[in-house]
Amino acid sequence: MLREAPMNGDRRRHAYRTEPRAHRLDPRRESRLSLALILLMGFATVSVMATTQVQSAWSTGPVPTDSHR
């Protein structure tokens, strides 16, 4: 959150100061969350690939076009 810094007569280049950074997770928990995120993204990728293959298997016929007009 930004807070306005007190002005003591002198104008500084940075008129705002920021809060300290949020506390980081411990390395063990961070690596667990990273692994979970990687697994979730892999599962999503495999799911999309499987869905795409199923849809392409259903549409093996010619692709309809409007070029007959």
PDB file of C-alpha atoms in Angstrom, residues 63-69:
ATOM      1  CA  VAL A  63     -14.893 -29.604 -44.020  1.00  0.00           C
ATOM      2  CA  PRO A  64     -18.022 -27.701 -45.100  1.00  0.00           C
ATOM      3  CA  THR A  65     -17.345 -24.451 -46.943  1.00  0.00           C
ATOM      4  CA  ASP A  66     -19.530 -21.709 -48.346  1.00  0.00           C
ATOM      5  CA  SER A  67     -17.748 -21.587 -51.715  1.00  0.00           C
ATOM      6  CA  HIS A  68     -20.756 -23.110 -53.564  1.00  0.00           C
ATOM      7  CA  ARG A  69     -22.451 -19.735 -54.046  1.00  0.00           C
TER       8      ARG A  69
END
